[in-house]
Each structure stands twice: as C-alpha cells, then as structure tokens.
Amino acid sequence: MSTHITSLGTHHYLPIIDEASRLRQCLVESETRLQQVASDLAAALSAAAKLRQECDDAQTRLSLLAPIWKVPVYIMQEIFFHCLPADRYISPASTKAPLLLTQVCSSWRNLAISTPMLWSSLFVVLSPFNANERTRHVKLWLGRSGQGALCFNVYAPTVDLQLHPLLGLLAANIHRLNHLSLTIPSTHLSSVNGIINGNAPLLESVVITLSKGGTAGHPTHPLRITSKSATRLRSLWLCFRDQVMQSYSFNTTHILDLNIVQTTLTADQCLQLLAGCPYLKKAQLQVVNTPILEASGSKCVTHHHLNSLEIHSMVSLGSFLDHLILPNLLYLMVADASTDLESSTSSIVWQPSSFINFVGRSQCNITSLRFTQVLESDDALISCLRSTSHSLKELQVSDLRGVTFPITDRVLQLLTIHPPNPQTPSLCPRLETIRFGTCLSSTDGVLAQMLESRWYSAEVSEFARPKFMNPRLDVKRNPRDVAMLSKLRAAGLQTV
C-alpha cells in the first residue's frame, strides 16, 4: 500500500475516482491477508497445543521410570565397583559381580564390560580338565581390565598341567601387577622367577606356594628381587613344601613383611635374608634345620626396624640369637618345627643364656613371647620372664605333645603380687594376656592366688589387670582354680 493511499484515512477530503478505486482494492487485499494470518495463527496454536501435550506425556512416562535410570554413568560405575566381593582376588561366578551385572540388561552389560576396574582382580583354579578353557577366560578377563593395576591369583597345583600359555599372559601383564599369588608345581618355578625378575613397578605383594610332588632342582632363573625390579614390593611369602631354599636373594629396602614357610633353611641363610631387607618389620622363618657353623664366618646382624620375629626350628637357636641385635623387637615366637608329635623331647635345645644375652645386647622391650614345644623346664621359662619382666604384656606357652609342663608353682608364685618386699619381687607387672593351655602343672589354688592378686592389686598399684587367661583345668583336680576363674570371668576376665 502506497504512502498516499495510507494517508487518505488521516485527512477530511473526498478522494478522487482513481484514489477510491485503489483504496477499495487495498481493502480487499488486506481482508484476504487478515484471513490468511488468522488461519495460520490457528494452525500454529493447534501445533503448539499438540507439542505441549506430547511434552506432558513424555514427562509422565519419565516419572514412571526407576530412579536408577537417572543416575549418571560415573556414579553407576562406582555403584558397580562396590558390588564386587570383598576378597582381594575375585573368583568368577555368574551369581556374583562383575559377571552378575552383565546379565541384568544390555545397558548394564555394556557399562560393566566397559568399566576396567570391575575386572582388575581374578582368582582362577586350573586342572588338567579345564586348563585350556580357563586360560581363554583369563585372556578375556584381562582384556576387559584395561591397563590399570591388577590382582592375580592362580591355583594350579597339578604336576602335569600345561601352564605356559597362562604364564605368557602373566609375563605380558607383569608391568601392571599389584598383588600376585601363585600355587604351582615346582617344575614351573624357574619360569615364574624369570617373570618376577622383570620390571614390576606396581607389585606390592607376592605369594609363591609350591605344590607337593616333583622336585624343583636348581632353577635356571633364580629369583633376584631388588629395589629396581620391584620398587613398591612390601610383602613376600614363599612356601616351598619342605624343599631346600636356594638361589634366592632379596636385596631391597622396600620389603616390610617376609615369610619363608615350610622351607628348609640354614641359620646362615636366615641371617642373610634379614641383612638383605634392612627395613623389614615382620619376619617368619620356617624351617631352620642347620645351626650357624663357626667356620661359616657369619657376621652379627643389627636390624633397627624389625619388631616381629617368628622362628620355627629343628635345631638349637643359640648361635642364631648370638648373631642378632634387634633393638626394636616387640614380638618373638619360637617353635619346634619337628613333625614328630610322639617324641617326648623337643628337637630344639633351648639355651636360656643365649636368649638373656640377646635381650641384653639388643636392649629391646619385648611385649609378647610365645613358645611352642620349646621349654622343657620351669627354669628355662623363669629366665625368659626375668629378662623381659619390665615390658612383657603377653605370654603363651604351648605343647601339642602334652609332655612338658613348665608352668609350675614356682612360676605362678613369681607372677603373684606380694606386698612390697625387696626379697620377693613380682615378675612382669605389665602382663595382661596369659595362655598356658595344657602346660599347667601347679597345685590347686596357686593359680587362683596369682590371678586374684593381680586382679585386685591393679586397683591400687602399677600392676596391670589380667585381660585373658586360658588354662586347661579339671574341675575335680583344680576346684579352687576353677572357682576363681568363674568369679573373675563374671567380673570381665576373658577365657576364650
């Protein structure tokens, strides 16, 4: 519409014939356009109403879904991780995570398979009947675990197993192993040694158990663990099933926990192991069958960090203790490793003087002493108690053979608290846990007197009150002792 035609409605004069004609035509066009706009507006409003209804319907359907479907993926992965069994090594089972999670729906299956931390642990049992199939399963499992840290446990004790494919998978993933446990025939020991000797920067614990059967011989790849080959190794457990310990060295400052069990060791080897791990805190050594020879030239080992030591021996440990200085030792266990339970004597000749000299030389504060089938007399026990009296909190004396009874009236009377008297000092004022088992041979009432004196004197003196006591008593032979135990048990003493 021209500007002239538009201005006609703002003036008070009659248009000429041409202007009137154009004005009528313009009005017709405007009316037609208005009808078209009204039609388009109605269609748009109808479409908007339809879209609004679809939106409301979608919101209604979403409100019917379970909240779990609204959880973000990273939170779902964390939930899946907490569904895993608490064991360090996961045994695959369709009724447990992570395999169970793959059977719920396709969405959960895809999410579980694409979450490497769900597959970072594996315990596999191999036999001649399933070795090939299980090896394929292991390969698939490891593939899902990505490149993160891995916990791997293999139980394959059968001698005629073909373990080379599985050991190949182990070698390919040694760089990401965090915890490793192997139970294998001795014939594969050399291959395992060669693998562990490689670069294992994440390895923190190793357990190697040789199954019975076969002979290890001299491995072509001795185990050589150093600070460079396993920079994070903290715990090492070797069980060689009564075979000889040979061609092994652990020169690393990182190992804190060392266990050599059911393995034939010499006392010299024990000293070498302790010397090779200067920051060791806990050591268990089984079985020592050869004492230190004077001609061996073994030097005295001073270990400033060791606080727990267990020795299972078949020979006298006097010379071994003579070569040790452990200033921070808190726990000491000495056990007879002989398997002859029918023998009436211990295979260990306990030398109290060596123990006393060891404690004095080390200046250690031993808080826990345990003797198993070692002490033949109360004199031997009393000498140990005297040398550790100021610090001892726990004492255990046991004999599975039931032939030695070192817990006599003399021992109990020395542990009994008397009125202040320099001539009758009481031993072990801090003693709280007493485990005598079947080694008790005292007169009825002596044990009761000792317990009663310690229980009630703790209220007015520096002596510790007993917390645990487990003697094997006969009601007919020890009625007073049994009565006192029952009384103190009601007052809080633990007996089981």
XYZ file of C-alpha atoms in Angstrom:
496
model
C 0.000 0.000 0.000
C 1.428 3.370 -1.059
C 2.057 6.165 1.385
C -0.526 8.317 -0.408
C -3.263 5.715 -0.034
C -2.394 5.215 3.655
C -2.630 8.962 4.341
C -6.198 9.190 2.990
C -7.545 7.926 6.304
C -5.951 10.865 8.153
C -7.465 13.753 6.053
C -11.042 15.083 5.763
C -11.450 15.393 1.982
C -13.082 13.187 -0.641
C -10.708 11.060 -2.729
C -10.829 11.325 -6.458
C -12.189 8.450 -8.540
C -8.738 6.814 -9.123
C -7.828 7.021 -5.497
C -11.148 5.491 -4.429
C -10.615 2.559 -6.780
C -7.157 1.872 -5.431
C -8.431 2.195 -1.879
C -11.151 -0.415 -2.442
C -8.588 -2.817 -3.966
C -6.254 -2.299 -0.984
C -9.045 -3.034 1.483
C -9.870 -6.281 -0.301
C -6.219 -7.375 -0.213
C -5.940 -6.512 3.499
C -9.060 -8.502 4.334
C -7.712 -11.501 2.431
C -4.357 -11.225 4.196
C -6.076 -10.946 7.572
C -7.992 -14.142 6.919
C -4.754 -15.918 5.912
C -2.941 -14.752 9.063
C -5.871 -15.849 11.233
C -5.784 -19.275 9.584
C -2.008 -19.599 10.070
C -2.330 -18.498 13.685
C -4.989 -21.112 14.376
C -2.775 -23.829 12.838
C 0.219 -22.677 14.874
C -1.796 -22.685 18.086
C -3.037 -26.184 17.294
C 0.530 -27.423 16.663
C 1.748 -25.783 19.872
C -1.034 -27.447 21.835
C -0.127 -30.808 20.288
C 3.576 -30.364 21.119
C 2.667 -29.282 24.639
C 0.604 -32.457 25.055
C 3.461 -34.618 23.760
C 5.823 -32.932 26.227
C 3.417 -33.587 29.098
C 3.068 -37.228 28.039
C 6.857 -37.653 27.913
C 7.231 -36.148 31.378
C 4.566 -38.529 32.652
C 6.374 -41.536 31.197
C 9.712 -40.380 32.657
C 8.172 -40.085 36.094
C 7.271 -43.778 35.907
C 10.920 -44.845 35.401
C 13.013 -46.179 38.371
C 15.418 -43.598 39.831
C 18.377 -45.837 38.937
C 17.941 -44.942 35.255
C 18.502 -41.291 36.056
C 21.857 -41.878 37.769
C 24.910 -40.588 35.819
C 27.236 -43.157 34.285
C 30.213 -42.411 36.545
C 28.054 -42.926 39.643
C 26.713 -46.210 38.234
C 30.295 -47.378 37.713
C 31.094 -46.572 41.339
C 27.993 -48.488 42.470
C 29.058 -51.469 40.366
C 32.512 -51.358 41.943
C 31.043 -51.555 45.447
C 29.038 -54.618 44.388
C 32.264 -56.616 43.994
C 33.119 -59.288 46.594
C 35.284 -58.090 49.469
C 38.005 -60.655 48.714
C 41.260 -59.387 47.259
C 41.015 -61.984 44.475
C 37.638 -62.404 42.751
C 36.586 -65.896 41.719
C 34.405 -65.649 38.570
C 30.807 -66.730 39.224
C 27.540 -65.976 37.428
C 25.907 -65.263 40.798
C 28.426 -62.592 41.813
C 29.667 -59.309 40.405
C 31.022 -58.484 37.921
C 29.547 -61.336 35.830
C 26.166 -60.949 37.526
C 25.985 -57.307 36.417
C 26.336 -58.324 32.762
C 23.149 -60.430 32.946
C 20.666 -57.742 34.039
C 20.145 -55.884 30.756
C 22.069 -54.806 27.681
C 22.687 -51.336 29.131
C 24.214 -52.714 32.320
C 26.171 -55.312 30.372
C 27.756 -52.684 28.128
C 28.511 -50.461 31.109
C 30.054 -53.310 33.147
C 32.215 -54.542 30.277
C 33.473 -51.011 29.599
C 34.443 -50.421 33.264
C 38.029 -51.762 33.703
C 38.101 -51.520 37.500
C 35.447 -54.267 37.712
C 37.882 -56.710 36.099
C 41.048 -55.738 37.973
C 41.059 -58.830 40.220
C 40.984 -62.540 39.358
C 41.293 -65.892 41.112
C 41.468 -68.866 38.776
C 41.719 -72.595 39.545
C 43.260 -74.778 36.846
C 43.097 -78.538 36.428
C 44.003 -80.857 33.525
C 40.314 -80.872 32.535
C 39.770 -77.128 32.212
C 43.211 -75.584 31.665
C 42.674 -74.517 28.034
C 39.172 -73.160 28.624
C 40.170 -71.303 31.777
C 43.179 -69.798 30.022
C 40.865 -68.363 27.343
C 38.622 -66.964 30.071
C 41.633 -65.367 31.753
C 42.656 -63.730 28.483
C 39.140 -62.295 28.033
C 39.033 -61.101 31.645
C 42.424 -59.404 31.393
C 41.341 -57.740 28.164
C 38.425 -56.126 29.967
C 40.684 -54.915 32.791
C 42.318 -52.276 30.600
C 45.752 -51.050 31.692
C 45.154 -50.466 35.409
C 46.650 -52.254 38.422
C 45.842 -55.971 38.586
C 45.441 -58.545 41.388
C 46.090 -62.073 40.075
C 45.814 -65.411 41.899
C 46.425 -68.747 40.168
C 45.852 -72.100 41.870
C 47.333 -74.768 39.600
C 48.902 -77.468 41.804
C 48.722 -80.397 39.373
C 52.125 -81.527 38.120
C 51.107 -82.373 34.528
C 49.441 -79.025 33.780
C 50.438 -77.033 30.703
C 50.912 -73.612 32.256
C 52.976 -71.961 29.536
C 50.014 -70.118 27.888
C 48.896 -68.781 31.261
C 52.430 -67.820 32.264
C 52.688 -65.992 28.944
C 49.660 -63.883 29.900
C 51.286 -63.266 33.273
C 54.525 -62.113 31.650
C 52.631 -59.783 29.294
C 50.936 -58.075 32.237
C 53.773 -58.097 34.796
C 54.135 -54.320 34.453
C 50.669 -53.753 35.964
C 50.508 -56.496 38.581
C 49.768 -55.129 42.050
C 49.274 -58.352 44.034
C 50.347 -61.798 42.815
C 49.664 -65.221 44.331
C 50.718 -68.480 42.662
C 50.290 -72.109 43.702
C 52.178 -74.115 41.106
C 54.253 -77.287 40.677
C 57.953 -76.889 41.347
C 58.693 -77.646 37.677
C 57.417 -74.172 36.731
C 59.337 -72.308 39.425
C 62.135 -71.233 37.110
C 59.688 -69.660 34.624
C 57.911 -67.771 37.396
C 61.221 -66.498 38.756
C 62.160 -65.173 35.335
C 58.857 -63.316 35.059
C 59.041 -61.716 38.521
C 62.649 -60.672 37.924
C 61.355 -58.389 35.164
C 60.076 -54.866 35.524
C 57.206 -54.885 38.040
C 56.817 -51.248 39.137
C 53.364 -51.733 40.756
C 53.989 -55.039 42.525
C 53.323 -54.762 46.286
C 52.903 -58.376 47.432
C 53.998 -61.789 46.135
C 52.933 -65.232 47.368
C 54.533 -68.315 45.788
C 53.491 -71.753 47.037
C 54.961 -74.904 45.538
C 52.504 -77.772 45.413
C 53.577 -81.194 46.617
C 55.040 -83.538 44.057
C 58.052 -83.249 41.815
C 61.369 -81.663 42.648
C 62.405 -78.113 41.982
C 66.047 -78.861 41.314
C 68.239 -75.856 40.651
C 66.165 -73.190 38.830
C 67.720 -71.811 35.663
C 66.233 -68.416 36.572
C 66.919 -67.738 40.270
C 64.688 -65.203 41.989
C 66.504 -61.882 42.295
C 64.279 -59.213 43.786
C 65.923 -55.810 44.017
C 64.846 -52.231 44.602
C 64.898 -51.672 40.837
C 62.927 -54.746 39.743
C 60.077 -54.225 42.231
C 60.183 -50.690 43.550
C 56.953 -50.975 45.582
C 57.236 -54.535 46.900
C 56.256 -54.663 50.574
C 55.284 -58.275 51.311
C 56.886 -61.550 50.192
C 55.603 -65.030 51.107
C 57.370 -68.190 49.898
C 56.207 -71.717 50.740
C 58.386 -74.442 49.255
C 56.829 -77.526 50.894
C 59.891 -78.830 52.746
C 62.224 -78.173 49.825
C 65.608 -76.531 50.143
C 65.855 -72.767 49.903
C 68.446 -71.978 47.253
C 69.374 -69.392 44.632
C 67.325 -66.606 46.139
C 68.257 -63.101 47.205
C 66.112 -60.209 48.326
C 68.310 -57.134 48.363
C 65.659 -54.491 48.632
C 64.998 -51.677 51.041
C 61.259 -51.879 50.422
C 60.172 -55.263 51.835
C 58.428 -54.865 55.192
C 56.920 -58.345 55.637
C 58.905 -61.523 54.839
C 57.531 -65.057 55.288
C 59.530 -68.150 54.315
C 57.421 -71.119 55.445
C 57.682 -74.912 55.126
C 61.074 -74.399 53.554
C 64.408 -75.868 54.550
C 66.662 -73.034 55.699
C 70.006 -72.780 57.363
C 70.594 -70.301 60.165
C 73.156 -68.559 57.940
C 70.507 -68.089 55.248
C 68.177 -66.564 57.840
C 70.815 -64.000 58.740
C 71.422 -63.224 55.062
C 67.702 -62.707 54.465
C 67.416 -60.315 57.398
C 70.523 -58.426 56.326
C 69.195 -58.092 52.754
C 65.997 -56.364 53.910
C 67.170 -53.538 56.196
C 63.702 -52.000 56.647
C 61.929 -55.264 57.404
C 59.315 -55.003 60.184
C 57.958 -58.544 60.320
C 59.650 -61.879 59.554
C 58.537 -65.502 59.769
C 61.165 -68.156 59.016
C 60.427 -71.903 58.696
C 62.122 -74.389 58.879
C 65.664 -73.888 60.229
C 67.446 -77.242 60.157
C 71.119 -76.269 60.288
C 72.704 -74.132 63.022
C 75.280 -71.473 62.329
C 78.667 -73.036 61.870
C 81.670 -71.315 63.402
C 83.570 -71.829 60.154
C 80.902 -70.011 58.128
C 82.156 -66.616 59.277
C 78.643 -65.193 59.651
C 78.662 -61.643 60.928
C 76.377 -60.237 63.577
C 73.286 -58.625 62.017
C 71.866 -55.447 63.537
C 68.320 -54.735 62.422
C 66.801 -51.468 63.637
C 63.292 -51.870 62.202
C 62.319 -55.489 62.874
C 59.622 -55.643 65.562
C 58.119 -59.111 64.945
C 60.083 -62.358 64.518
C 58.818 -65.949 64.271
C 61.309 -68.807 64.126
C 60.288 -72.429 63.561
C 63.371 -74.557 64.015
C 64.547 -78.136 64.270
C 67.916 -77.238 65.785
C 69.227 -75.143 68.640
C 68.879 -71.410 68.061
C 71.590 -70.337 70.491
C 74.151 -69.487 67.817
C 71.473 -67.751 65.723
C 70.480 -65.455 68.599
C 74.169 -64.817 69.299
C 74.435 -63.234 65.829
C 71.386 -60.952 66.152
C 70.835 -57.467 67.541
C 67.204 -56.306 67.342
C 66.746 -53.121 69.394
C 63.084 -52.623 68.402
C 61.843 -56.209 68.721
C 58.386 -56.414 70.334
C 57.126 -59.886 69.411
C 59.127 -63.126 69.452
C 57.816 -66.618 68.736
C 59.993 -69.719 68.890
C 58.501 -73.067 67.871
C 59.744 -76.605 67.477
C 59.238 -77.434 63.798
C 59.520 -81.183 64.331
C 56.531 -83.125 62.980
C 57.084 -85.981 65.432
C 54.317 -85.292 67.945
C 55.012 -88.573 69.748
C 58.513 -87.556 70.770
C 58.947 -86.909 74.482
C 61.596 -84.225 73.961
C 61.903 -81.102 71.859
C 64.233 -81.088 68.867
C 65.331 -77.601 69.986
C 67.836 -77.386 72.814
C 66.755 -74.108 74.378
C 69.661 -72.106 75.708
C 68.423 -69.518 78.232
C 71.831 -67.842 78.391
C 71.746 -67.067 74.654
C 68.272 -65.554 74.990
C 69.279 -63.470 78.020
C 72.388 -62.213 76.221
C 70.333 -61.454 73.105
C 67.830 -59.341 75.065
C 70.584 -57.549 76.957
C 72.645 -56.921 73.837
C 69.633 -55.681 71.844
C 68.208 -53.574 74.681
C 64.763 -54.416 73.304
C 61.406 -54.153 75.068
C 59.702 -57.427 74.169
C 55.953 -57.213 74.846
C 54.899 -60.638 73.541
C 56.613 -64.026 73.980
C 55.359 -67.308 72.516
C 56.971 -70.705 72.955
C 55.661 -73.856 71.272
C 57.179 -77.184 72.311
C 60.408 -75.464 73.295
C 60.648 -75.078 77.073
C 61.495 -78.289 78.902
C 61.556 -76.881 82.457
C 60.310 -74.044 84.602
C 63.899 -72.794 84.992
C 64.044 -72.014 81.265
C 60.755 -70.116 81.434
C 61.700 -68.181 84.566
C 64.954 -66.989 82.989
C 62.984 -65.680 79.991
C 60.492 -63.920 82.253
C 63.239 -62.273 84.285
C 64.952 -60.858 81.196
C 61.692 -59.428 79.775
C 59.885 -58.658 83.047
C 59.801 -54.871 82.629
C 57.992 -54.901 79.258
C 56.168 -58.240 78.809
C 52.404 -57.955 78.206
C 51.579 -61.304 76.589
C 52.904 -64.798 77.358
C 51.975 -68.010 75.571
C 53.423 -71.435 76.361
C 52.032 -74.444 74.494
C 52.926 -78.067 73.827
C 50.895 -80.058 71.310
C 52.516 -83.278 72.509
C 51.346 -82.778 76.083
C 54.610 -83.982 77.634
C 56.119 -80.787 79.092
C 54.555 -78.774 81.912
C 56.804 -75.770 82.633
C 54.051 -73.779 84.389
C 54.758 -74.867 87.958
C 54.089 -73.426 91.404
C 57.426 -71.575 91.191
C 56.403 -69.750 88.029
C 52.977 -68.782 89.353
C 54.374 -67.634 92.700
C 56.854 -65.363 90.909
C 53.936 -63.888 88.961
C 51.895 -63.398 92.140
C 51.833 -59.862 93.517
C 53.078 -59.696 97.099
C 53.111 -56.743 99.488
C 56.141 -54.516 98.857
C 59.062 -56.715 99.777
C 62.509 -56.496 98.161
C 63.123 -60.181 98.888
C 60.066 -61.380 96.934
C 59.744 -59.149 93.845
C 56.929 -59.978 91.437
C 57.721 -60.557 87.781
C 56.059 -58.996 84.743
C 53.972 -56.147 86.232
C 52.504 -55.303 82.791
C 51.399 -58.871 81.925
C 47.794 -58.872 80.635
C 47.398 -61.943 78.419
C 48.376 -65.395 79.698
C 47.999 -68.500 77.530
C 49.126 -71.672 79.283
C 46.832 -74.245 77.715
C 47.795 -77.762 78.823
C 51.227 -76.774 80.153
C 49.950 -76.114 83.679
C 51.251 -78.434 86.426
C 50.648 -76.355 89.548
C 48.974 -77.230 92.821
C 45.299 -76.356 93.113
C 44.866 -72.827 94.431
C 48.240 -71.410 93.360
C 46.849 -70.197 90.037
C 43.819 -68.756 91.838
C 46.071 -66.836 94.227
C 48.100 -65.398 91.350
C 45.023 -64.271 89.425
C 43.335 -62.802 92.483
C 46.444 -60.853 93.491
C 46.831 -59.336 90.037
C 43.134 -58.606 89.580
C 42.619 -56.669 92.793
C 46.113 -55.192 93.178
C 45.668 -53.406 89.854
C 43.279 -51.028 91.616
C 45.961 -49.705 93.974
C 49.282 -50.396 92.216
C 51.058 -50.112 88.881
C 50.416 -53.765 88.039
C 48.208 -54.420 85.002
C 44.933 -56.265 85.453
C 44.706 -59.591 83.542
C 42.571 -59.439 80.396
C 42.839 -63.010 79.102
C 43.602 -66.393 80.680
C 43.021 -69.833 79.151
C 44.346 -72.690 81.323
C 43.015 -76.197 80.768
C 41.691 -77.146 84.199
C 39.967 -80.200 85.627
C 37.105 -79.369 87.978
C 37.935 -82.354 90.177
C 41.684 -81.690 90.378
C 41.582 -77.882 90.473
C 38.307 -76.825 92.143
C 39.726 -73.636 93.695
C 41.327 -72.526 90.444
C 38.119 -73.199 88.515
C 36.072 -71.278 91.085
C 38.380 -68.253 90.874
C 38.278 -68.292 87.067
C 34.481 -68.359 87.151
C 34.421 -65.448 89.591
C 36.798 -63.315 87.537
C 35.063 -64.260 84.305
C 31.889 -62.753 85.714
C 33.902 -59.623 86.533
C 35.208 -59.285 82.961
C 38.144 -61.686 82.512
C 38.159 -63.328 79.075
C 38.867 -67.060 78.961
C 38.031 -68.000 75.347
